[in-house]
């Protein structure tokens, strides 16, 4: 007979279990999903991801300086590529699973993974998500921001603001030895107040040594579900908030099959940071 549910967490061989070991094993004994030890980054790895985060923030700051009505999204791609490579780093998106550019630029009803192109010229009133991921010395940092082009409608302004609040509220809910589901629950509760749709088909993720690691960080759901959050884990929170339905589809006109559109083609907004869990709460690595 084979025991199907093998223990994930063990204390290190020949060593007394630490406080952290005891807490993780306590929850694993209660049937909760716990991280494997390789999801807990070493201080050296966290410093590497932090350095990558500094470049990543520099890329988005550079976009903030130059973004304007009349500019096309291929120009944004060039700004990102140039800044990133000038700082000794590599754009993670470029050629990632067939993605053809260095950054995702998602305008209005494009939820995420918008591909920069010359034809996409930014118009007054557009809301645009710019999502960039840096690889520096092998370490990944991932973040995105919304940009409002000139003046937009009060409805779109509110969507952008509430999406940012969703990220902040998710971040507050992410406490050591709480669960990934606590984050999603808090985010969904906030979006519900506005009858906005929280996208379910895409989620945040562990990050740092690879682009997408465990756990999946859902932006909806129930408290106490999903993986236990342990100090040393590095992950993103990146709620996609739709003005209408939470449903999405892949743009049939996108030859690459990447661009995600809101189900009713109403506007969508997203903000993202990379975080490290500490003994006290999360710290942003992409400030
Ligand atoms: N940066 C996105 C994320 O937050 C992933 C983009 S993958 C790409 O997870 F290939 F579209 F660039
Ligand atoms: Co991202
Ligand atoms: Co991400």
Short mmCIF file of N, CA, C and O and ligand atoms in Angstrom, two decimals, residues 93 96 99 104 113 131 133 142 205 211-212 238 258 272, ligand 1:
data_model
loop_
_atom_site.label_atom_id
_atom_site.label_comp_id
_atom_site.label_asym_id
_atom_site.label_seq_id
_atom_site.Cartn_x
_atom_site.Cartn_y
_atom_site.Cartn_z
N UNK A 93 9.57 38.87 -19.81
CA UNK A 93 8.45 38.56 -20.72
C UNK A 93 8.93 38.21 -22.13
O UNK A 93 8.28 37.43 -22.83
N UNK A 96 8.95 34.77 -23.50
CA UNK A 96 8.41 33.85 -22.49
C UNK A 96 7.18 33.15 -23.05
O UNK A 96 6.18 33.80 -23.37
N UNK A 99 5.57 34.88 -25.86
CA UNK A 99 5.22 36.31 -25.77
C UNK A 99 6.29 37.11 -26.52
O UNK A 99 7.48 36.95 -26.26
N UNK A 104 3.97 43.93 -20.88
CA UNK A 104 2.54 43.82 -21.21
C UNK A 104 1.93 45.21 -21.07
O UNK A 104 2.11 45.87 -20.04
N UNK A 113 -1.80 41.02 -20.24
CA UNK A 113 -1.04 40.38 -21.32
C UNK A 113 -1.23 41.06 -22.68
O UNK A 113 -1.04 40.43 -23.72
N UNK A 131 2.85 46.18 -17.20
CA UNK A 131 3.29 45.07 -16.33
C UNK A 131 4.66 44.61 -16.80
O UNK A 131 4.81 44.13 -17.93
N UNK A 133 8.44 42.57 -15.78
CA UNK A 133 9.17 41.63 -14.91
C UNK A 133 10.64 41.65 -15.30
O UNK A 133 10.98 41.52 -16.48
N UNK A 142 8.47 41.30 -10.22
CA UNK A 142 7.31 41.45 -11.11
C UNK A 142 6.37 42.49 -10.51
O UNK A 142 5.97 42.37 -9.35
N UNK A 205 1.19 34.82 -7.90
CA UNK A 205 2.05 33.63 -7.95
C UNK A 205 3.30 33.82 -7.12
O UNK A 205 3.77 34.96 -6.94
N UNK A 211 9.86 32.70 -12.95
CA UNK A 211 8.82 33.70 -13.21
C UNK A 211 7.56 33.34 -12.41
O UNK A 211 7.00 34.17 -11.70
N UNK A 212 7.13 32.08 -12.56
CA UNK A 212 5.90 31.67 -11.88
C UNK A 212 6.16 30.44 -11.04
O UNK A 212 6.43 29.37 -11.57
N UNK A 238 -1.84 40.55 -7.42
CA UNK A 238 -2.05 41.33 -8.64
C UNK A 238 -3.51 41.27 -9.12
O UNK A 238 -3.80 40.79 -10.21
N UNK A 258 -2.34 35.59 -26.50
CA UNK A 258 -2.00 36.04 -25.15
C UNK A 258 -3.01 37.03 -24.57
O UNK A 258 -3.29 37.00 -23.37
N UNK A 272 0.06 45.48 -9.35
CA UNK A 272 0.82 44.31 -8.88
C UNK A 272 2.10 44.72 -8.16
O UNK A 272 2.78 45.65 -8.59
N1 LIG B 1 3.85 39.79 -15.61
C1 LIG B 1 2.74 38.89 -15.76
C2 LIG B 1 2.39 38.43 -14.37
O1 LIG B 1 2.16 39.25 -13.57
C3 LIG B 1 3.03 37.75 -16.66
C4 LIG B 1 3.24 38.16 -18.05
S1 LIG B 1 3.70 36.81 -18.96
C5 LIG B 1 3.91 37.45 -20.49
O2 LIG B 1 2.40 37.30 -13.96
F1 LIG B 1 4.44 36.53 -21.18
F2 LIG B 1 2.74 37.86 -20.95
F3 LIG B 1 4.70 38.48 -20.44
#
